[in-house]
Coordinates of N, CA and C in Angstrom, one line a residue:
M1 N 0.8 -1.2 0.0 CA 0.0 0.0 0.0 C 0.9 1.3 0.0
A2 N 2.0 1.2 0.8 CA 2.8 2.4 0.8 C 3.5 2.7 -0.5
L3 N 3.8 1.5 -1.2 CA 4.4 1.7 -2.6 C 3.4 2.3 -3.5
M4 N 2.1 1.9 -3.4 CA 1.1 2.4 -4.3 C 0.9 3.9 -4.0
K5 N 1.0 4.3 -2.7 CA 0.8 5.7 -2.4 C 2.0 6.5 -3.0
K6 N 3.2 6.0 -2.9 CA 4.3 6.7 -3.4 C 4.2 6.8 -4.9
G7 N 3.8 5.7 -5.6 CA 3.7 5.8 -7.0 C 2.6 6.7 -7.4
L8 N 1.5 6.8 -6.7 CA 0.4 7.7 -7.1 C 0.9 9.1 -6.9
S9 N 1.6 9.3 -5.8 CA 2.1 10.7 -5.5 C 3.0 11.2 -6.6
A10 N 3.9 10.3 -7.1 CA 4.8 10.7 -8.1 C 4.1 11.0 -9.4
A11 N 3.1 10.2 -9.7 CA 2.3 10.4 -10.9 C 1.6 11.7 -10.9
V12 N 1.0 12.0 -9.7 CA 0.3 13.2 -9.5 C 1.2 14.4 -9.7
K13 N 2.4 14.3 -9.1 CA 3.4 15.4 -9.2 C 3.8 15.6 -10.7
A14 N 4.0 14.5 -11.4 CA 4.4 14.7 -12.8 C 3.2 15.3 -13.6
T15 N 2.0 14.9 -13.3 CA 0.9 15.5 -14.1 C 0.7 17.0 -13.8
L16 N 0.9 17.3 -12.5 CA 0.8 18.7 -12.1 C 1.9 19.6 -12.8
L17 N 3.1 19.0 -12.9 CA 4.2 19.7 -13.5 C 4.0 19.9 -15.0
V18 N 3.5 18.9 -15.7 CA 3.2 19.0 -17.1 C 2.1 20.1 -17.3
T19 N 1.1 20.0 -16.5 CA 0.0 21.0 -16.6 C 0.4 22.4 -16.4
A20 N 1.3 22.6 -15.4 CA 1.9 23.9 -15.1 C 2.7 24.4 -16.3
M21 N 3.4 23.5 -17.0 CA 4.2 23.9 -18.1 C 3.3 24.3 -19.3
L22 N 2.2 23.6 -19.5 CA 1.3 23.9 -20.6 C 0.6 25.2 -20.3
V23 N 0.3 25.5 -19.0 CA -0.4 26.7 -18.7 C 0.5 27.9 -18.9
T24 N 1.8 27.8 -18.4 CA 2.7 29.0 -18.5 C 3.2 29.2 -19.9
A25 N 3.3 28.2 -20.7 CA 3.8 28.4 -22.1 C 2.8 29.2 -22.9
C26 N 3.3 30.1 -23.7 CA 2.4 31.0 -24.5 C 2.8 30.9 -25.9
T27 N 1.8 31.1 -26.8 CA 2.0 31.1 -28.2 C 1.7 32.5 -28.7
H28 N 2.7 33.1 -29.3 CA 2.5 34.5 -29.8 C 2.4 34.5 -31.4
T29 N 1.5 35.2 -31.9 CA 1.3 35.3 -33.3 C 1.5 36.7 -33.8
V30 N 2.4 37.0 -34.7 CA 2.6 38.3 -35.2 C 2.4 38.3 -36.7
Q31 N 1.5 39.2 -37.1 CA 1.2 39.4 -38.5 C 1.7 40.8 -38.9
V32 N 2.7 40.9 -39.8 CA 3.3 42.1 -40.2 C 2.7 42.5 -41.6
D33 N 2.0 43.6 -41.6 CA 1.4 44.2 -42.9 C 1.9 45.6 -43.0
G34 N 2.4 45.9 -44.2 CA 2.9 47.2 -44.4 C 2.8 47.7 -45.8
E35 N 2.7 49.0 -45.9 CA 2.8 49.7 -47.2 C 4.0 50.6 -47.2
Y36 N 4.8 50.5 -48.3 CA 6.1 51.2 -48.3 C 6.2 52.2 -49.4
P37 N 7.0 53.3 -49.2 CA 7.1 54.3 -50.2 C 8.1 53.9 -51.3
Q38 N 7.9 54.5 -52.5 CA 8.9 54.2 -53.6 C 10.2 55.0 -53.2
P39 N 11.3 54.4 -53.7 CA 12.6 55.1 -53.4 C 12.7 56.4 -54.2
V40 N 13.3 57.4 -53.6 CA 13.5 58.7 -54.3 C 14.9 58.7 -54.9
G41 N 15.0 58.9 -56.2 CA 16.3 58.9 -56.8 C 16.2 58.5 -58.3
D42 N 17.4 58.5 -58.9 CA 17.4 58.1 -60.3 C 17.1 56.6 -60.5
Q43 N 16.5 56.3 -61.6 CA 16.2 54.9 -61.9 C 17.4 54.3 -62.7
Y44 N 17.7 53.1 -62.5 CA 18.7 52.4 -63.2 C 18.2 52.1 -64.6
P45 N 19.0 52.3 -65.7 CA 18.5 52.1 -67.1 C 18.4 50.7 -67.5
L46 N 17.6 49.9 -66.9 CA 17.5 48.5 -67.2 C 16.0 48.1 -67.2
T47 N 15.8 47.0 -68.0 CA 14.5 46.4 -68.0 C 14.6 45.1 -67.2
V48 N 14.0 45.1 -66.1 CA 14.2 44.0 -65.1 C 12.9 43.3 -64.8
G49 N 13.0 42.0 -64.7 CA 11.9 41.2 -64.2 C 12.2 40.8 -62.8
F50 N 11.2 40.7 -61.9 CA 11.5 40.2 -60.6 C 10.4 39.2 -60.2
Y51 N 10.9 38.1 -59.5 CA 10.1 37.0 -59.2 C 10.1 36.9 -57.7
L52 N 8.9 37.0 -57.1 CA 8.6 36.8 -55.7 C 7.9 35.5 -55.5
S53 N 8.6 34.5 -55.1 CA 8.0 33.1 -55.0 C 6.9 33.1 -53.9
D54 N 6.1 32.0 -54.0 CA 5.1 31.7 -53.0 C 5.8 31.6 -51.6
D55 N 6.9 30.9 -51.5 CA 7.6 30.8 -50.2 C 8.0 32.2 -49.7
F56 N 8.4 33.0 -50.5 CA 8.8 34.4 -50.1 C 7.6 35.2 -49.7
S57 N 6.5 35.1 -50.5 CA 5.3 36.0 -50.3 C 4.5 35.5 -49.1
R58 N 4.7 34.2 -48.7 CA 3.9 33.7 -47.6 C 4.8 33.3 -46.4
F59 N 6.0 33.9 -46.3 CA 7.0 33.5 -45.4 C 6.5 33.7 -43.9
T60 N 6.7 32.6 -43.1 CA 6.3 32.7 -41.7 C 7.5 32.0 -40.9
Y61 N 8.0 32.8 -40.0 CA 9.1 32.3 -39.1 C 8.4 31.6 -37.9
H62 N 8.8 30.4 -37.6 CA 8.3 29.7 -36.4 C 9.4 29.4 -35.5
E63 N 9.2 29.7 -34.2 CA 10.2 29.4 -33.2 C 9.5 28.8 -32.0
D64 N 10.1 27.7 -31.5 CA 9.5 27.0 -30.3 C 10.7 26.4 -29.5
S65 N 11.5 27.2 -28.9 CA 12.7 26.7 -28.2 C 12.4 26.6 -26.7
E66 N 13.3 25.9 -26.0 CA 13.1 25.6 -24.6 C 13.1 26.9 -23.7
D67 N 13.9 27.9 -24.1 CA 14.0 29.1 -23.3 C 13.1 30.3 -23.7
R68 N 12.2 30.0 -24.7 CA 11.3 31.1 -25.2 C 9.9 30.5 -25.4
D69 N 8.9 31.4 -25.4 CA 7.6 31.0 -25.8 C 7.6 30.6 -27.2
E70 N 6.5 30.1 -27.7 CA 6.3 29.8 -29.1 C 6.0 31.1 -29.9
W71 N 6.6 31.3 -31.0 CA 6.4 32.5 -31.8 C 6.1 32.0 -33.3
N72 N 5.1 32.6 -33.8 CA 4.7 32.5 -35.3 C 4.7 33.9 -35.9
I73 N 5.7 34.2 -36.7 CA 5.8 35.5 -37.2 C 5.7 35.5 -38.7
S74 N 4.6 36.1 -39.2 CA 4.3 36.2 -40.7 C 4.8 37.5 -41.2
T75 N 5.9 37.5 -42.0 CA 6.4 38.7 -42.7 C 6.1 38.6 -44.2
G76 N 5.6 37.5 -44.7 CA 5.5 37.4 -46.2 C 4.7 38.5 -46.9
P77 N 3.5 38.8 -46.5 CA 2.8 39.9 -47.2 C 3.5 41.2 -47.2
A78 N 4.1 41.6 -46.0 CA 4.8 42.9 -45.9 C 6.0 42.9 -46.8
Q79 N 6.8 41.8 -46.8 CA 8.1 41.9 -47.6 C 7.7 41.8 -49.1
R80 N 6.6 41.1 -49.4 CA 6.2 41.1 -50.8 C 5.9 42.5 -51.2
N81 N 5.1 43.3 -50.4 CA 4.8 44.6 -50.8 C 6.0 45.5 -50.9
L82 N 7.0 45.3 -50.0 CA 8.2 46.1 -50.0 C 9.0 45.9 -51.2
F83 N 9.3 44.6 -51.5 CA 10.2 44.3 -52.7 C 9.5 44.6 -54.0
A84 N 8.2 44.4 -54.1 CA 7.4 44.8 -55.3 C 7.5 46.3 -55.5
T85 N 7.4 47.1 -54.4 CA 7.4 48.5 -54.6 C 8.8 49.0 -54.9
V86 N 9.8 48.6 -54.3 CA 11.1 49.1 -54.5 C 11.7 48.6 -55.9
L87 N 11.6 47.3 -56.1 CA 12.0 46.8 -57.4 C 11.2 47.3 -58.6
G88 N 9.9 47.6 -58.3 CA 9.1 48.1 -59.4 C 9.3 49.6 -59.7
S89 N 10.1 50.2 -58.9 CA 10.3 51.7 -59.0 C 11.8 52.0 -59.4
M90 N 12.7 51.2 -59.1 CA 14.1 51.6 -59.2 C 14.8 51.3 -60.6
F91 N 14.0 50.8 -61.6 CA 14.5 50.6 -62.9 C 13.6 51.4 -63.9
T92 N 14.1 51.6 -65.1 CA 13.3 52.3 -66.1 C 12.1 51.5 -66.5
E93 N 12.2 50.2 -66.4 CA 11.1 49.3 -66.7 C 11.2 48.1 -65.8
A94 N 10.2 47.7 -65.0 CA 10.2 46.6 -64.1 C 9.0 45.8 -64.4
I95 N 9.2 44.5 -64.5 CA 8.1 43.5 -64.8 C 7.9 42.5 -63.7
P96 N 6.8 42.5 -63.0 CA 6.6 41.4 -62.0 C 6.4 40.1 -62.7
L97 N 7.0 39.0 -62.3 CA 6.9 37.7 -63.0 C 6.1 36.8 -62.1
T98 N 5.1 36.1 -62.8 CA 4.3 35.2 -62.0 C 4.9 33.8 -62.0
S99 N 5.9 33.6 -62.8 CA 6.7 32.3 -62.8 C 8.1 32.6 -63.3
Y100 N 9.0 31.7 -62.9 CA 10.4 31.8 -63.4 C 11.0 30.4 -63.3
P101 N 11.7 30.0 -64.3 CA 12.2 30.7 -65.5 C 11.2 30.6 -66.7
Q102 N 10.0 30.1 -66.5 CA 9.1 30.0 -67.7 C 8.6 31.3 -68.1
D103 N 8.2 31.4 -69.3 CA 7.4 32.6 -69.8 C 8.1 33.9 -69.6
L104 N 9.4 34.0 -69.8 CA 10.2 35.2 -69.5 C 10.0 36.2 -70.7
P105 N 9.6 37.4 -70.5 CA 9.4 38.3 -71.6 C 10.8 38.6 -72.3
E106 N 10.7 38.7 -73.6 CA 11.9 38.8 -74.4 C 12.8 40.1 -74.1
N107 N 12.1 41.1 -73.7 CA 12.9 42.4 -73.5 C 13.5 42.5 -72.1
V108 N 13.4 41.4 -71.3 CA 14.0 41.5 -69.9 C 15.5 41.3 -70.1
E109 N 16.2 42.2 -69.4 CA 17.7 42.1 -69.4 C 18.3 41.4 -68.2
L110 N 17.5 41.5 -67.1 CA 18.0 41.0 -65.8 C 16.7 40.5 -65.0
V111 N 16.9 39.4 -64.3 CA 15.9 38.9 -63.4 C 16.4 38.8 -62.0
I112 N 15.6 39.4 -61.1 CA 16.0 39.4 -59.7 C 15.1 38.5 -58.9
V113 N 15.7 37.6 -58.1 CA 14.9 36.7 -57.2 C 15.4 36.8 -55.8
P114 N 14.6 37.3 -54.9 CA 15.1 37.4 -53.5 C 14.6 36.1 -52.7
E115 N 15.4 35.8 -51.7 CA 15.0 34.7 -50.8 C 15.3 35.1 -49.3
V116 N 14.5 34.6 -48.4 CA 14.8 34.9 -47.0 C 15.9 33.9 -46.5
R117 N 17.0 34.4 -46.0 CA 18.0 33.5 -45.4 C 17.7 33.2 -44.0
E118 N 17.4 34.3 -43.2 CA 17.2 34.1 -41.8 C 16.5 35.3 -41.2
L119 N 15.8 35.1 -40.1 CA 15.2 36.1 -39.3 C 15.6 35.8 -37.8
Q120 N 16.1 36.8 -37.1 CA 16.4 36.7 -35.7 C 15.9 37.9 -34.9
F121 N 15.6 37.6 -33.7 CA 15.1 38.7 -32.8 C 15.5 38.5 -31.4
T122 N 15.7 39.6 -30.7 CA 16.0 39.5 -29.2 C 14.8 40.2 -28.5
M123 N 14.6 39.8 -27.3 CA 13.5 40.3 -26.4 C 14.1 41.2 -25.3
P124 N 13.3 42.1 -24.8 CA 13.8 43.0 -23.7 C 14.4 42.2 -22.5
R125 N 13.9 41.1 -22.1 CA 14.4 40.4 -21.0 C 15.8 39.8 -21.3
E126 N 16.1 39.6 -22.6 CA 17.3 39.0 -22.9 C 18.5 40.0 -23.0
T127 N 18.1 41.3 -23.3 CA 19.1 42.3 -23.5 C 19.1 43.3 -22.3
R128 N 18.1 43.2 -21.4 CA 18.0 44.1 -20.3 C 17.8 45.6 -20.8
V129 N 17.3 45.7 -22.0 CA 16.9 47.0 -22.5 C 15.5 46.9 -23.0
N130 N 14.7 48.0 -22.8 CA 13.3 47.9 -23.2 C 13.0 48.1 -24.7
I131 N 13.7 47.2 -25.4 CA 13.4 47.2 -26.9 C 13.4 45.8 -27.4
F132 N 12.7 45.6 -28.5 CA 12.9 44.4 -29.4 C 13.8 44.8 -30.5
E133 N 14.7 43.9 -30.8 CA 15.6 44.1 -32.0 C 15.4 42.9 -33.0
V134 N 15.5 43.3 -34.2 CA 15.2 42.3 -35.3 C 16.3 42.4 -36.4
W135 N 16.8 41.3 -36.8 CA 17.7 41.2 -38.0 C 17.1 40.3 -39.0
I136 N 17.1 40.7 -40.3 CA 16.6 39.9 -41.4 C 17.7 39.9 -42.5
K137 N 18.0 38.7 -43.0 CA 19.0 38.6 -44.1 C 18.2 38.0 -45.3
Y138 N 18.5 38.6 -46.4 CA 18.0 38.2 -47.7 C 19.1 37.8 -48.6
D139 N 19.0 36.7 -49.3 CA 19.9 36.3 -50.4 C 19.2 36.8 -51.7
M140 N 20.0 37.6 -52.4 CA 19.6 38.2 -53.6 C 20.3 37.5 -54.8
H141 N 19.5 37.1 -55.8 CA 20.0 36.4 -56.9 C 19.6 37.2 -58.2
A142 N 20.6 37.3 -59.1 CA 20.3 38.0 -60.4 C 20.8 37.1 -61.5
Y143 N 19.9 37.0 -62.5 CA 20.2 36.1 -63.7 C 20.0 36.9 -65.0
D144 N 20.7 36.5 -66.0 CA 20.4 37.2 -67.3 C 19.2 36.5 -68.0
N145 N 18.9 37.0 -69.2 CA 17.7 36.5 -69.8 C 17.8 35.1 -70.4
Q146 N 19.0 34.4 -70.2 CA 19.1 33.0 -70.6 C 19.2 32.1 -69.3
G147 N 19.0 32.7 -68.2 CA 19.0 32.0 -66.9 C 20.4 31.8 -66.3
A148 N 21.4 32.4 -66.9 CA 22.7 32.3 -66.3 C 22.9 33.2 -65.1
Q149 N 23.6 32.8 -64.1 CA 23.8 33.7 -62.9 C 24.6 34.9 -63.3
V150 N 24.2 36.0 -62.9 CA 24.9 37.3 -63.0 C 25.6 37.7 -61.7
A151 N 24.8 37.6 -60.6 CA 25.4 38.1 -59.3 C 24.5 37.5 -58.2
N152 N 25.2 37.3 -57.1 CA 24.6 37.0 -55.8 C 25.1 38.0 -54.8
W153 N 24.2 38.5 -53.9 CA 24.6 39.3 -52.8 C 23.6 39.2 -51.7
V154 N 24.0 39.7 -50.5 CA 23.2 39.6 -49.3 C 22.8 41.0 -48.8
I155 N 21.5 41.1 -48.5 CA 21.0 42.3 -47.8 C 20.7 42.0 -46.3
T156 N 21.3 42.7 -45.5 CA 21.1 42.6 -44.0 C 20.3 43.8 -43.5
A157 N 19.2 43.6 -42.9 CA 18.4 44.6 -42.4 C 18.2 44.6 -40.9
Y158 N 18.1 45.7 -40.3 CA 18.0 45.8 -38.8 C 16.8 46.8 -38.4
G159 N 16.1 46.4 -37.3 CA 15.1 47.3 -36.8 C 14.9 47.1 -35.3
K160 N 14.5 48.1 -34.6 CA 14.2 48.0 -33.2 C 13.1 48.9 -32.8
T161 N 12.5 48.6 -31.7 CA 11.4 49.4 -31.1 C 12.0 50.2 -29.9
P162 N 12.0 51.5 -30.0 CA 12.5 52.3 -28.9 C 11.6 52.4 -27.7
T163 N 10.3 52.0 -27.9 CA 9.3 52.2 -26.8 C 8.5 50.9 -26.6
A164 N 9.3 49.8 -26.6 CA 8.6 48.5 -26.5 C 7.8 48.3 -25.2
F165 N 8.2 49.0 -24.1 CA 7.5 48.8 -22.8 C 6.1 49.5 -22.9
L166 N 5.8 50.3 -23.9 CA 4.5 50.9 -24.0 C 3.5 50.0 -24.8
K167 N 4.0 48.9 -25.4 CA 3.2 48.1 -26.3 C 3.1 46.7 -25.8
S168 N 2.2 45.9 -26.5 CA 2.2 44.5 -26.3 C 3.5 43.9 -26.9
Q169 N 3.9 42.7 -26.5 CA 5.0 42.1 -27.1 C 4.9 41.9 -28.6
E170 N 3.7 41.5 -29.0 CA 3.4 41.3 -30.5 C 3.5 42.6 -31.3
A171 N 2.9 43.7 -30.7 CA 2.9 44.9 -31.4 C 4.3 45.5 -31.5
A172 N 5.1 45.3 -30.4 CA 6.4 45.9 -30.4 C 7.3 45.1 -31.4
L173 N 7.2 43.8 -31.5 CA 8.0 43.1 -32.4 C 7.6 43.4 -33.9
A174 N 6.3 43.5 -34.1 CA 5.8 43.9 -35.5 C 6.4 45.2 -35.9
Q175 N 6.4 46.2 -35.0 CA 7.0 47.5 -35.3 C 8.5 47.4 -35.6
A176 N 9.2 46.6 -34.9 CA 10.6 46.4 -35.1 C 10.9 45.7 -36.5
I177 N 10.0 44.8 -36.9 CA 10.1 44.1 -38.2 C 9.8 45.1 -39.3
D178 N 8.8 45.9 -39.1 CA 8.5 46.9 -40.1 C 9.6 47.9 -40.3
I179 N 10.3 48.3 -39.3 CA 11.5 49.2 -39.4 C 12.6 48.4 -40.1
A180 N 12.8 47.1 -39.8 CA 13.8 46.3 -40.5 C 13.5 46.2 -42.0
L181 N 12.3 46.0 -42.3 CA 11.9 45.9 -43.8 C 12.2 47.3 -44.5
R182 N 11.9 48.4 -43.9 CA 12.2 49.7 -44.5 C 13.7 49.8 -44.7
D183 N 14.5 49.3 -43.7 CA 16.0 49.3 -43.9 C 16.4 48.4 -45.1
A184 N 15.7 47.3 -45.2 CA 16.0 46.4 -46.3 C 15.7 47.1 -47.7
G185 N 14.6 47.8 -47.7 CA 14.3 48.5 -49.0 C 15.3 49.6 -49.3
A186 N 15.7 50.3 -48.3 CA 16.7 51.4 -48.6 C 18.1 50.7 -49.0
T187 N 18.4 49.6 -48.4 CA 19.7 49.0 -48.8 C 19.6 48.3 -50.2
L188 N 18.5 47.8 -50.5 CA 18.3 47.2 -51.8 C 18.5 48.3 -52.9
Y189 N 18.0 49.5 -52.7 CA 18.1 50.5 -53.7 C 19.5 51.1 -53.7
T190 N 20.0 51.5 -52.6 CA 21.3 52.2 -52.6 C 22.5 51.3 -52.8
G191 N 22.3 50.0 -52.5 CA 23.4 49.0 -52.6 C 23.4 48.3 -54.0
F192 N 22.5 48.5 -54.8 CA 22.4 47.7 -56.1 C 23.6 47.9 -56.9
D193 N 24.1 49.1 -57.2 CA 25.2 49.3 -58.1 C 26.5 49.2 -57.3
R194 N 26.5 48.8 -56.0 CA 27.7 48.5 -55.3 C 28.2 47.1 -55.5
V195 N 27.3 46.3 -56.1 CA 27.6 44.9 -56.4 C 28.4 45.0 -57.7
P196 N 29.6 44.5 -57.7 CA 30.5 44.7 -58.9 C 29.9 44.3 -60.2
E197 N 29.3 43.1 -60.2 CA 28.7 42.6 -61.5 C 27.6 43.5 -62.0
L198 N 26.8 44.0 -61.0 CA 25.6 44.8 -61.4 C 26.1 46.2 -61.8
Q199 N 27.2 46.7 -61.1 CA 27.8 48.0 -61.4 C 28.3 48.0 -62.9
A200 N 28.9 46.9 -63.3 CA 29.4 46.7 -64.6 C 28.3 46.7 -65.6
L201 N 27.2 46.0 -65.3 CA 26.0 45.9 -66.2 C 25.4 47.3 -66.4
V202 N 25.2 48.0 -65.3 CA 24.6 49.4 -65.4 C 25.5 50.3 -66.3
A203 N 26.8 50.2 -66.0 CA 27.8 51.1 -66.8 C 27.7 50.7 -68.3
S204 N 27.7 49.4 -68.6 CA 27.6 49.0 -70.0 C 26.3 49.5 -70.6
K205 N 25.2 49.5 -69.9 CA 24.0 49.9 -70.5 C 24.0 51.5 -70.7
Q206 N 24.6 52.2 -69.7 CA 24.7 53.6 -69.9 C 25.6 54.0 -71.1
R207 N 26.6 53.3 -71.3 CA 27.5 53.6 -72.5 C 26.7 53.3 -73.8
A208 N 25.9 52.2 -73.8 CA 25.2 51.9 -75.0 C 24.1 53.0 -75.3
I209 N 23.5 53.5 -74.2 CA 22.5 54.6 -74.4 C 23.2 55.8 -74.9
S210 N 24.4 56.1 -74.3 CA 25.1 57.3 -74.7 C 25.5 57.2 -76.2
M211 N 25.9 56.1 -76.7 CA 26.4 55.9 -78.1 C 25.2 56.0 -79.0
Q212 N 24.0 55.6 -78.6 CA 22.8 55.7 -79.4 C 22.4 57.2 -79.5
E213 N 22.5 57.9 -78.4 CA 22.1 59.3 -78.4 C 23.1 60.2 -79.2
Q214 N 24.3 59.8 -79.3 CA 25.4 60.7 -79.9 C 25.1 61.0 -81.4
P215 N 24.8 60.0 -82.2 CA 24.5 60.3 -83.6 C 23.3 61.2 -83.8
A216 N 22.3 61.1 -82.9 CA 21.1 61.9 -83.0 C 21.5 63.4 -82.7
A217 N 22.4 63.5 -81.7 CA 22.8 64.9 -81.3 C 23.7 65.5 -82.4
E218 N 24.5 64.7 -83.0 CA 25.4 65.2 -84.1 C 24.5 65.6 -85.3
A219 N 23.5 64.8 -85.6 CA 22.6 65.1 -86.7 C 21.9 66.4 -86.5
G220 N 21.5 66.7 -85.3 CA 20.9 67.9 -84.9 C 21.8 69.1 -85.1
D221 N 23.1 68.9 -84.7 CA 24.0 70.0 -84.9 C 24.3 70.3 -86.4
T222 N 24.3 69.3 -87.2 CA 24.5 69.5 -88.7 C 23.3 70.2 -89.3
T223 N 22.1 69.9 -88.8 CA 20.9 70.6 -89.4 C 21.0 72.1 -89.0
D224 N 21.4 72.4 -87.8 CA 21.5 73.8 -87.4 C 22.5 74.5 -88.2

C-alpha cells in the first residue's frame, strides 16, 4: 500500500508539472502588414523582371525553443509589398513575373529573385533594454535572360522598437520588423550598383545609351 501511495504521489506530481508547463507556455502570433514608399532617386536604365515566389510571399518564421515561448511571425505579405514597390520603381522598366524561368518576356535584361535566409530577434528580458531588436537577411539572386547567374549578394536589415514597454510584445515586435523591412528596402536601392557585376552591367547599358544618343545629337548640330 505504501508503494502504491508513493507511485500515485509521483504520478500526480508529474501530471501537475506538465499541466503547469502547458499553462505557463504561451503562443505569440505576429502578422506584419505594411505599405512602403517608392525610393526617391534616379532609376537604373535596365528592363528588369522580378520574381517573388510563394515561399517568399507567404514566409512565416516559427520558433519553439526551450527558453522562449512559441512564436509564429508572418512577414510574407509585408516583404512582398516592400520588394514589389522598390524593385518596381528603381528601374526604367520593371516587370513582375508570375513564374520563373518559364514565360520570360523577351525584353527582360535581368531577373532578380530574393529569398529569406534568416530572421532573428531579441527580447527585452534577454538584453535588459526595453526594446525588441530584429535582424533579417535576404539572399539576392540576379540572372540574365538566358537563366545564367549574373550576381549573388546579401541584404542585411535591422530594426528596433525604442518604446517596447508601452506596447504588447506582439505589437512591439511587429513594429521592429516593419523598421527592418524599411531598412532592407533602402539597402536594396542604394546598394544595387555597389555589387561589382551589377555595377558593370549598369555602366555598360549607360554607355550603350550614350552611343545611341550621340549620332542623333550630331545630326541635330549638322541641321542647325
